[in-house]
Short mmCIF file of C-alpha atoms and ligand atoms in Angstrom, two decimals:
data_model
loop_
_atom_site.label_atom_id
_atom_site.label_comp_id
_atom_site.label_asym_id
_atom_site.label_seq_id
_atom_site.Cartn_x
_atom_site.Cartn_y
_atom_site.Cartn_z
CA MET A 159 58.84 2.72 41.66
CA LYS A 160 57.13 5.71 39.93
CA ASN A 161 55.09 4.29 37.07
CA VAL A 162 54.09 0.75 37.71
CA LEU A 163 52.56 -1.71 35.08
CA ILE A 164 50.44 -4.24 36.81
CA THR A 165 49.22 -7.04 34.38
CA GLY A 166 46.20 -9.06 35.34
CA GLY A 167 45.15 -6.49 38.11
CA CYS A 168 41.42 -7.45 37.77
CA GLY A 169 42.26 -11.13 38.74
CA PHE A 170 42.25 -12.52 42.40
CA ILE A 171 45.97 -11.62 43.49
CA GLY A 172 46.46 -8.67 40.93
CA ALA A 173 43.29 -7.05 42.52
CA ASN A 174 44.47 -7.72 46.22
CA PHE A 175 47.91 -6.28 45.08
CA ILE A 176 46.44 -3.08 43.76
CA HIS A 177 44.64 -2.45 46.86
CA LEU A 178 47.88 -2.98 48.86
CA ILE A 179 50.21 -0.90 46.79
CA ARG A 180 47.74 1.88 46.52
CA SER A 181 47.42 2.08 50.29
CA ARG A 182 51.21 1.73 51.05
CA HIS A 183 52.43 3.98 48.13
CA PRO A 184 49.89 6.57 47.32
CA ASP A 185 52.26 8.57 44.95
CA CYS A 186 52.82 5.62 42.58
CA ARG A 187 51.15 5.82 39.16
CA LEU A 188 49.48 2.41 38.47
CA VAL A 189 48.65 1.14 35.11
CA ASN A 190 46.60 -2.06 35.04
CA LEU A 191 46.53 -3.99 31.79
CA ASP A 192 43.96 -6.67 31.98
CA LYS A 193 42.11 -8.59 29.11
CA LEU A 194 39.12 -9.23 31.53
CA THR A 195 38.77 -12.90 30.75
CA TYR A 196 36.08 -14.90 32.73
CA ALA A 197 38.69 -14.59 35.69
CA GLY A 198 38.96 -10.88 35.86
CA SER A 199 36.41 -8.41 37.17
CA LEU A 200 36.28 -4.53 37.54
CA LYS A 201 34.27 -5.25 40.44
CA ASN A 202 37.52 -6.20 42.25
CA LEU A 203 38.81 -2.81 42.01
CA SER A 204 35.58 -0.71 42.72
CA GLY A 205 36.41 2.64 44.29
CA LEU A 206 39.68 3.25 42.09
CA GLU A 207 37.84 4.46 39.09
CA ASP A 208 38.30 8.09 39.97
CA ASP A 209 41.75 7.98 41.24
CA PRO A 210 43.85 10.06 38.83
CA ARG A 211 46.96 8.06 39.57
CA TYR A 212 45.29 4.91 38.13
CA ARG A 213 44.47 3.88 34.87
CA PHE A 214 42.80 0.69 33.65
CA VAL A 215 43.56 -0.65 30.08
CA GLN A 216 41.48 -3.59 28.82
CA GLY A 217 43.87 -5.40 26.50
CA ASP A 218 45.85 -8.69 26.08
CA ILE A 219 49.43 -9.02 27.15
CA CYS A 220 50.15 -10.80 23.79
CA ASP A 221 49.34 -7.55 21.80
CA GLY A 222 52.86 -6.20 21.28
CA GLU A 223 51.81 -2.90 19.90
CA LEU A 224 49.58 -2.07 22.90
CA VAL A 225 52.33 -3.09 25.44
CA ASN A 226 55.09 -1.16 23.62
CA CYS A 227 52.70 1.86 23.50
CA LEU A 228 51.98 1.51 27.30
CA PHE A 229 55.55 1.28 28.09
CA SER A 230 56.64 4.54 26.41
CA GLU A 231 53.49 6.67 26.84
CA GLU A 232 53.56 5.86 30.67
CA LYS A 233 57.24 5.75 31.04
CA ILE A 234 57.09 2.27 32.82
CA ASP A 235 59.89 1.70 35.26
CA THR A 236 58.26 -1.32 37.04
CA VAL A 237 56.33 -4.32 35.95
CA VAL A 238 54.57 -6.68 38.27
CA HIS A 239 53.35 -9.36 36.00
CA PHE A 240 50.33 -11.40 37.25
CA ALA A 241 48.29 -12.00 33.95
CA ALA A 242 47.97 -15.63 33.35
CA GLU A 243 45.60 -18.51 32.81
CA SER A 244 45.76 -19.95 36.27
CA HIS A 245 43.45 -22.96 36.74
CA VAL A 246 44.97 -26.38 36.44
CA ASP A 247 41.81 -28.14 35.60
CA ARG A 248 41.29 -25.73 32.69
CA SER A 249 44.64 -26.24 31.36
CA ILE A 250 43.96 -30.02 31.30
CA ASP A 251 40.61 -29.52 29.21
CA GLY A 252 42.31 -27.01 26.83
CA PRO A 253 45.93 -26.07 27.10
CA ALA A 254 46.20 -23.70 24.10
CA GLU A 255 45.14 -20.54 25.77
CA PHE A 256 47.65 -21.38 28.57
CA ILE A 257 50.58 -21.58 26.09
CA ARG A 258 49.38 -18.33 24.43
CA THR A 259 49.03 -16.14 27.24
CA ASN A 260 51.50 -17.61 29.82
CA ILE A 261 54.25 -17.99 27.28
CA MET A 262 53.76 -15.81 24.51
CA GLY A 263 52.27 -12.97 26.75
CA THR A 264 55.23 -13.10 29.22
CA PHE A 265 57.64 -12.86 26.18
CA THR A 266 55.83 -9.90 24.79
CA LEU A 267 56.09 -7.96 28.03
CA LEU A 268 59.75 -8.96 28.36
CA GLU A 269 60.61 -7.68 24.87
CA ALA A 270 58.87 -4.39 25.56
CA ALA A 271 60.83 -3.98 28.74
CA ARG A 272 64.14 -4.88 26.96
CA LYS A 273 63.41 -2.42 24.20
CA MET A 274 62.48 0.38 26.66
CA TRP A 275 65.05 -0.22 29.39
CA ILE A 276 68.12 -1.73 28.12
CA PRO A 277 69.38 0.95 25.60
CA ASP A 278 68.77 3.58 28.43
CA PRO A 279 72.20 5.16 28.82
CA SER A 280 71.48 6.19 32.22
CA PRO A 281 72.59 3.60 34.89
CA VAL A 282 70.35 5.22 37.40
CA THR A 283 67.28 4.78 35.37
CA ARG A 284 68.26 1.14 34.55
CA HIS A 285 68.95 0.07 38.07
CA ALA A 286 65.68 1.71 39.15
CA SER A 287 63.63 -0.43 37.01
CA ARG A 288 62.27 -4.04 37.87
CA PHE A 289 60.38 -6.74 36.21
CA LEU A 290 58.72 -8.84 38.73
CA HIS A 291 57.35 -12.14 37.29
CA VAL A 292 54.83 -13.71 39.54
CA SER A 293 55.00 -17.49 39.36
CA THR A 294 54.02 -20.67 41.24
CA ASP A 295 55.52 -23.45 43.02
CA GLU A 296 54.01 -25.82 40.75
CA VAL A 297 56.89 -25.54 38.52
CA TYR A 298 58.92 -27.59 40.82
CA GLY A 299 56.65 -30.62 40.29
CA SER A 300 55.27 -32.93 43.15
CA LEU A 301 56.68 -33.93 46.61
CA GLY A 302 56.31 -37.24 48.49
CA GLU A 303 55.43 -37.17 52.19
CA THR A 304 58.76 -35.19 53.07
CA GLY A 305 60.98 -32.47 51.64
CA TYR A 306 60.44 -28.79 50.54
CA PHE A 307 60.69 -26.96 47.28
CA LYS A 308 64.03 -24.51 47.61
CA GLU A 309 64.85 -21.99 45.05
CA THR A 310 67.41 -24.47 43.65
CA THR A 311 64.95 -27.35 43.22
CA PRO A 312 65.13 -28.37 39.52
CA TYR A 313 61.98 -27.70 37.57
CA ASP A 314 59.61 -30.64 36.86
CA PRO A 315 56.26 -29.36 35.74
CA ARG A 316 53.62 -31.84 35.33
CA SER A 317 50.35 -30.17 33.94
CA PRO A 318 49.94 -27.79 30.99
CA TYR A 319 49.46 -24.97 33.42
CA SER A 320 52.58 -25.54 35.29
CA ALA A 321 54.72 -26.38 32.24
CA SER A 322 53.47 -22.96 30.61
CA LYS A 323 54.45 -21.10 33.94
CA ALA A 324 57.84 -22.89 34.01
CA SER A 325 58.56 -21.86 30.47
CA SER A 326 57.75 -18.27 31.25
CA ASP A 327 59.97 -18.42 34.24
CA HIS A 328 62.82 -19.50 32.00
CA LEU A 329 62.19 -16.74 29.46
CA ALA A 330 62.22 -14.27 32.31
CA SER A 331 65.34 -15.69 33.69
CA ALA A 332 66.97 -15.71 30.28
CA TYR A 333 66.24 -12.08 29.71
CA HIS A 334 68.25 -11.35 32.88
CA HIS A 335 71.17 -13.36 32.02
CA THR A 336 71.32 -12.57 28.25
CA TYR A 337 70.31 -8.92 28.11
CA GLY A 338 70.80 -7.73 31.84
CA LEU A 339 67.01 -7.14 32.26
CA PRO A 340 66.42 -6.49 35.88
CA VAL A 341 63.99 -9.44 36.56
CA VAL A 342 63.12 -10.94 39.90
CA ILE A 343 60.98 -14.20 39.87
CA THR A 344 58.61 -15.10 42.89
CA ASN A 345 57.35 -18.58 43.12
CA CYS A 346 54.40 -18.88 45.58
CA SER A 347 52.28 -21.60 47.05
CA ASN A 348 48.51 -21.67 47.08
CA ASN A 349 46.84 -18.43 47.83
CA TYR A 350 43.18 -17.83 49.41
CA GLY A 351 41.20 -14.82 50.45
CA PRO A 352 38.82 -12.24 49.12
CA PHE A 353 38.16 -12.08 45.14
CA GLN A 354 39.19 -15.60 44.42
CA PHE A 355 37.19 -16.88 41.55
CA PRO A 356 34.88 -19.73 42.62
CA GLU A 357 36.51 -22.41 40.64
CA LYS A 358 39.38 -22.99 42.94
CA LEU A 359 38.99 -25.28 45.86
CA ILE A 360 38.55 -22.95 48.87
CA PRO A 361 35.73 -20.59 47.20
CA LEU A 362 34.26 -23.40 45.46
CA MET A 363 33.61 -25.25 48.52
CA ILE A 364 32.37 -22.35 50.39
CA ASP A 365 29.67 -21.45 47.83
CA ASN A 366 28.61 -25.20 47.34
CA ALA A 367 28.55 -25.79 51.20
CA LEU A 368 26.59 -22.56 51.71
CA HIS A 369 23.95 -23.64 49.17
CA GLY A 370 23.88 -27.43 50.47
CA LYS A 371 25.41 -28.72 47.16
CA ASP A 372 27.86 -31.61 46.79
CA LEU A 373 31.61 -30.87 47.76
CA PRO A 374 33.47 -32.66 45.15
CA VAL A 375 36.95 -33.77 46.67
CA TYR A 376 39.36 -35.34 44.10
CA GLY A 377 40.86 -38.77 44.80
CA ASP A 378 41.48 -39.57 48.39
CA GLY A 379 41.37 -35.89 49.40
CA LYS A 380 44.86 -36.30 50.86
CA ASN A 381 46.75 -34.04 48.57
CA VAL A 382 48.67 -31.52 50.21
CA ARG A 383 48.96 -27.72 49.58
CA ASP A 384 50.85 -24.96 51.38
CA TRP A 385 48.17 -22.10 51.97
CA LEU A 386 48.96 -18.51 52.26
CA TYR A 387 46.55 -15.74 52.81
CA VAL A 388 46.53 -13.45 49.70
CA GLU A 389 47.40 -10.22 51.48
CA ASP A 390 50.69 -11.93 52.80
CA HIS A 391 51.52 -12.85 49.20
CA CYS A 392 51.00 -9.35 48.05
CA SER A 393 53.09 -7.86 50.93
CA ALA A 394 55.81 -10.28 49.88
CA ILE A 395 55.70 -9.06 46.38
CA LEU A 396 55.95 -5.42 47.64
CA GLU A 397 58.98 -6.36 49.80
CA VAL A 398 60.70 -8.18 46.94
CA LEU A 399 60.12 -5.34 44.34
CA GLN A 400 62.04 -3.11 46.87
CA LYS A 401 64.83 -5.34 48.35
CA GLY A 402 64.88 -8.22 45.73
CA LYS A 403 68.20 -8.66 43.81
CA PRO A 404 67.78 -8.66 40.02
CA GLY A 405 68.35 -12.15 38.53
CA GLU A 406 67.13 -13.85 41.86
CA THR A 407 64.17 -16.06 42.65
CA TYR A 408 62.43 -15.97 45.84
CA ASN A 409 60.07 -18.77 47.19
CA ILE A 410 56.98 -17.54 48.97
CA GLY A 411 54.88 -19.83 51.28
CA GLY A 412 52.63 -19.99 54.21
CA ASN A 413 54.29 -22.67 56.36
CA ASN A 414 51.00 -24.24 56.44
CA GLU A 415 50.40 -27.62 54.74
CA LYS A 416 47.09 -29.01 54.84
CA GLN A 417 45.44 -32.00 53.24
CA ASN A 418 42.34 -31.04 51.04
CA LEU A 419 40.08 -33.00 53.06
CA GLU A 420 41.04 -31.11 56.25
CA ILE A 421 40.51 -27.80 54.24
CA VAL A 422 36.90 -28.90 53.19
CA MET A 423 36.02 -30.04 56.66
CA THR A 424 37.10 -26.79 58.28
CA ILE A 425 35.03 -24.85 55.75
CA CYS A 426 31.97 -26.89 56.68
CA ASP A 427 32.38 -26.35 60.28
CA LEU A 428 32.74 -22.63 59.85
CA LEU A 429 29.73 -22.38 57.60
CA ASP A 430 27.69 -24.39 60.35
CA GLU A 431 28.74 -21.80 62.75
CA MET A 432 28.48 -18.63 60.67
CA ALA A 433 25.71 -19.39 58.03
CA PRO A 434 21.95 -20.44 58.54
CA PRO A 435 21.69 -24.23 59.02
CA LEU A 436 20.94 -26.56 56.01
CA PRO A 437 17.16 -26.74 55.52
CA ASP A 438 17.30 -30.56 56.74
CA GLY A 439 19.49 -29.74 59.68
CA ARG A 440 22.36 -31.99 58.48
CA LYS A 441 26.03 -30.98 59.21
CA ARG A 442 27.66 -29.69 56.04
CA THR A 443 30.39 -32.37 56.18
CA SER A 444 27.67 -34.74 54.92
CA LEU A 445 27.92 -33.15 51.52
CA ILE A 446 31.41 -34.32 50.88
CA ARG A 447 31.72 -36.49 47.79
CA PHE A 448 34.89 -38.19 46.50
CA VAL A 449 35.14 -37.90 42.76
CA THR A 450 37.47 -39.05 40.12
CA ASP A 451 40.91 -37.73 40.69
CA ARG A 452 42.50 -34.90 38.56
CA PRO A 453 44.65 -36.50 35.79
CA GLY A 454 48.39 -36.06 36.96
CA HIS A 455 47.31 -34.71 40.20
CA ASP A 456 50.36 -33.31 42.09
CA ARG A 457 50.49 -35.07 45.52
CA ARG A 458 52.20 -32.49 47.87
CA TYR A 459 53.55 -28.90 47.49
CA ALA A 460 55.60 -27.37 50.27
CA ILE A 461 57.66 -24.43 50.28
CA ASP A 462 61.11 -23.71 52.06
CA ALA A 463 60.83 -19.88 52.57
CA VAL A 464 64.09 -19.30 54.30
CA LYS A 465 65.71 -17.29 51.65
CA ILE A 466 62.96 -14.63 51.68
CA ARG A 467 62.90 -14.57 55.40
CA GLU A 468 66.61 -13.99 55.74
CA GLU A 469 67.30 -11.93 52.99
CA ILE A 470 64.12 -9.79 52.62
CA GLY A 471 62.82 -10.05 56.12
CA TRP A 472 59.44 -11.11 55.06
CA GLU A 473 57.20 -13.66 56.83
CA PRO A 474 53.62 -14.58 56.66
CA SER A 475 51.56 -12.74 59.26
CA VAL A 476 48.01 -14.19 58.95
CA THR A 477 47.67 -17.75 60.51
CA PHE A 478 45.37 -20.27 58.59
CA GLU A 479 42.76 -20.18 61.35
CA GLU A 480 42.47 -16.30 61.09
CA GLY A 481 42.74 -16.28 57.43
CA ILE A 482 40.12 -18.98 56.59
CA ARG A 483 37.59 -17.41 59.05
CA LYS A 484 38.06 -13.99 57.34
CA THR A 485 37.75 -15.65 53.95
CA VAL A 486 34.42 -17.44 54.64
CA ARG A 487 33.16 -14.29 56.32
CA TRP A 488 34.07 -12.29 53.12
CA TYR A 489 32.26 -14.70 50.94
CA LEU A 490 29.04 -14.55 53.11
CA GLU A 491 29.13 -10.84 53.12
CA ASN A 492 29.89 -10.47 49.30
CA ARG A 493 27.14 -12.60 47.68
CA GLU A 494 26.43 -9.92 45.12
CA TRP A 495 30.01 -10.25 43.99
CA VAL A 496 29.93 -14.14 43.86
CA GLU A 497 26.67 -13.97 41.75
CA ALA A 498 27.98 -11.40 39.42
CA VAL A 499 31.40 -13.30 38.62
CA LEU A 500 29.44 -16.62 38.23
CA ASP A 501 27.92 -15.72 34.76
CA GLY A 502 26.39 -18.37 32.17
CA SER A 503 29.86 -19.50 30.85
CA TYR A 504 30.99 -20.50 34.36
CA ARG A 505 27.83 -22.46 35.08
CA GLU A 506 28.31 -24.31 31.80
CA TYR A 507 31.80 -25.08 32.63
CA TYR A 508 30.57 -26.20 36.17
CA SER A 509 28.10 -28.59 34.86
CA LYS A 510 30.30 -30.16 32.18
CA LYS A 511 33.08 -30.67 34.69
CA TYR A 512 31.14 -31.81 37.76
CA GLY A 513 27.74 -33.02 36.14
CA LYS A 514 24.61 -32.15 37.97
P1 NAD B 225 43.28 -15.24 38.27
O1 NAD B 225 42.95 -16.23 37.07
O2 NAD B 225 42.39 -14.85 39.29
O3 NAD B 225 43.55 -13.80 37.41
C1 NAD B 225 44.22 -13.69 36.08
C2 NAD B 225 44.03 -12.32 35.49
O4 NAD B 225 44.68 -12.21 34.33
C3 NAD B 225 42.51 -11.97 35.11
O5 NAD B 225 42.02 -10.75 35.60
C4 NAD B 225 42.44 -12.22 33.70
O6 NAD B 225 41.49 -11.24 33.07
C5 NAD B 225 43.98 -11.72 33.47
N1 NAD B 225 44.35 -12.20 32.01
C6 NAD B 225 44.41 -13.55 31.72
N2 NAD B 225 44.70 -13.65 30.44
C7 NAD B 225 45.25 -12.22 30.04
C8 NAD B 225 45.70 -11.75 28.79
N3 NAD B 225 46.21 -12.54 27.75
N4 NAD B 225 46.27 -10.46 28.81
C9 NAD B 225 45.79 -9.59 29.77
N5 NAD B 225 45.17 -10.10 30.91
C10 NAD B 225 45.05 -11.48 31.00
O7 NAD B 225 44.80 -15.42 38.55
P2 NAD B 225 45.58 -15.41 40.10
O8 NAD B 225 45.03 -16.54 40.84
O9 NAD B 225 45.25 -14.03 40.64
O10 NAD B 225 46.95 -15.56 39.69
C11 NAD B 225 47.70 -14.39 39.32
C12 NAD B 225 49.16 -14.79 39.06
O11 NAD B 225 49.79 -15.58 40.22
C13 NAD B 225 49.35 -16.00 37.96
O12 NAD B 225 50.56 -15.78 37.26
C14 NAD B 225 49.42 -17.24 38.65
O13 NAD B 225 50.13 -18.29 37.97
C15 NAD B 225 50.22 -16.87 39.91
N6 NAD B 225 50.08 -17.66 41.19
C16 NAD B 225 48.77 -17.91 41.60
C17 NAD B 225 48.59 -18.48 42.88
C18 NAD B 225 47.33 -18.88 43.23
O14 NAD B 225 47.10 -19.65 44.38
N7 NAD B 225 46.11 -18.46 42.85
C19 NAD B 225 49.85 -19.02 43.41
C20 NAD B 225 50.96 -18.74 42.90
C21 NAD B 225 51.16 -18.17 41.85
O1 DAU B 226 50.51 -23.98 44.17
C1 DAU B 226 50.06 -22.67 43.45
C2 DAU B 226 48.92 -22.94 42.61
O2 DAU B 226 47.68 -22.98 43.55
C3 DAU B 226 48.70 -21.75 41.63
O3 DAU B 226 49.86 -21.78 40.63
C4 DAU B 226 47.45 -22.03 40.72
O4 DAU B 226 47.24 -20.86 39.95
C5 DAU B 226 46.16 -22.13 41.77
O5 DAU B 226 45.23 -22.44 41.02
C6 DAU B 226 46.53 -23.30 42.70
O6 DAU B 226 46.64 -24.67 41.94
P1 DAU B 226 45.98 -25.78 42.53
O7 DAU B 226 45.70 -26.99 41.56
O8 DAU B 226 46.81 -26.33 43.77
O9 DAU B 226 44.61 -25.26 43.06
P2 DAU B 226 42.96 -25.75 43.23
O10 DAU B 226 42.38 -24.73 44.02
O11 DAU B 226 42.44 -25.93 41.85
O12 DAU B 226 43.07 -27.12 43.94
C7 DAU B 226 43.62 -27.28 45.12
C8 DAU B 226 43.49 -28.70 45.69
O13 DAU B 226 42.22 -29.03 45.54
C9 DAU B 226 44.26 -29.63 44.48
O14 DAU B 226 44.84 -30.60 45.23
C10 DAU B 226 42.87 -30.07 43.84
C11 DAU B 226 41.82 -30.20 44.85
N1 DAU B 226 40.39 -29.77 44.36
C12 DAU B 226 40.30 -28.72 43.61
C13 DAU B 226 38.91 -28.65 43.10
C14 DAU B 226 38.68 -27.35 42.14
C15 DAU B 226 39.48 -30.84 44.77
O15 DAU B 226 39.68 -31.85 45.40
N2 DAU B 226 38.24 -30.69 44.29
C16 DAU B 226 37.97 -29.44 43.39
O16 DAU B 226 36.72 -29.34 43.01
#
């Protein structure tokens, strides 16, 4: 792990990962390739600009020429592939960009790695390289009230987003089986924490509740997600990079299932405690509104994380109670960041989706 290409490093998880790897592996060269879509921000990485072992390249993972050039110029031996269109609701409104970035972009990166690494006559170099494809538990579909997603659970994606991620997982896995590319795949549950774009449930609810706006809960609010603090996800990825076996998949989860309504109520209570009260003195739970459900809304996700615990020795370290408190505090203390990422295009998306 000398020259690491990180794709999507200006997004939520990618930026947290760059901060973590920088602190734990100060000698690695880090190359961050990010297109800077609405979801990416250079502000997520402020402080790194002058680091001589860090390079930011604004570009598209679908641009084969650029990707090939970076591989050879930077002698890339490790890829951590985060870049993706990541929001389910946007994939329902407009799937095309998800197909392009998530499938074609992954294909482009795999091709570059194949060309660069496979003809390498030195087994040492070849064994030292890794392509870590960051994926999601959504590829496994939706659970009823019981059961867990294991690495062996058949794929059953149900949104354009999860179908595009499933497709990219299959491509990554095929490149291992067919060409011997040292691919490792991680499938993680819902993340939360600093730098998450405020279109996703937790930061959206924090921002709306802070300002006394409606809190739009889809359907009956009883859909379940397994929440993991983002730094724990990043530490799992680092561990898998070092100890994971090529060709293997590792599920990553928080052992922390919650219904959406419970999450929203927790955020309201924390804000009542930590932020100035609403002008009319009402409790923030009074802002909750049940709205039309997401089409094809998956009911429950839950991860069986036994494999990563037993084979890699990784477990989450942050409890939900700690993590959600830290997250609310971060969004209260970083109002400038929130205002900066919520540009005009996001406000337009928001009013189109949720109305006034
Ligand atoms: P995000 O939307 O916050 O960030 C995505 C980043 O990718 C942005 O910086 C964006 O500019 C960049 N990007 C998008 N298209 C690009 C392109 N064509 N070329 C180069 N860069 C491009 O996403 P996130 O939440 O940080 O998720 C990162 C990865 O982790 C994704 O692959 C996602 O599927 C996966 N994942 C996310 C979660 C979660 O809860 N957020 C959970 C499991 C897995
Ligand atoms: O499971 C991992 C996935 O988690 C990642 O692969 C995705 O990139 C990430 O976006 C996330 O997907 P979800 O669809 O689960 O996350 P989201 O924050 O959009 O929604 C979480 C739950 O909250 C879901 O059941 C829908 C609900 N929800 C969401 C929004 C934005 C609401 O009830 N109201 C809302 O306004």
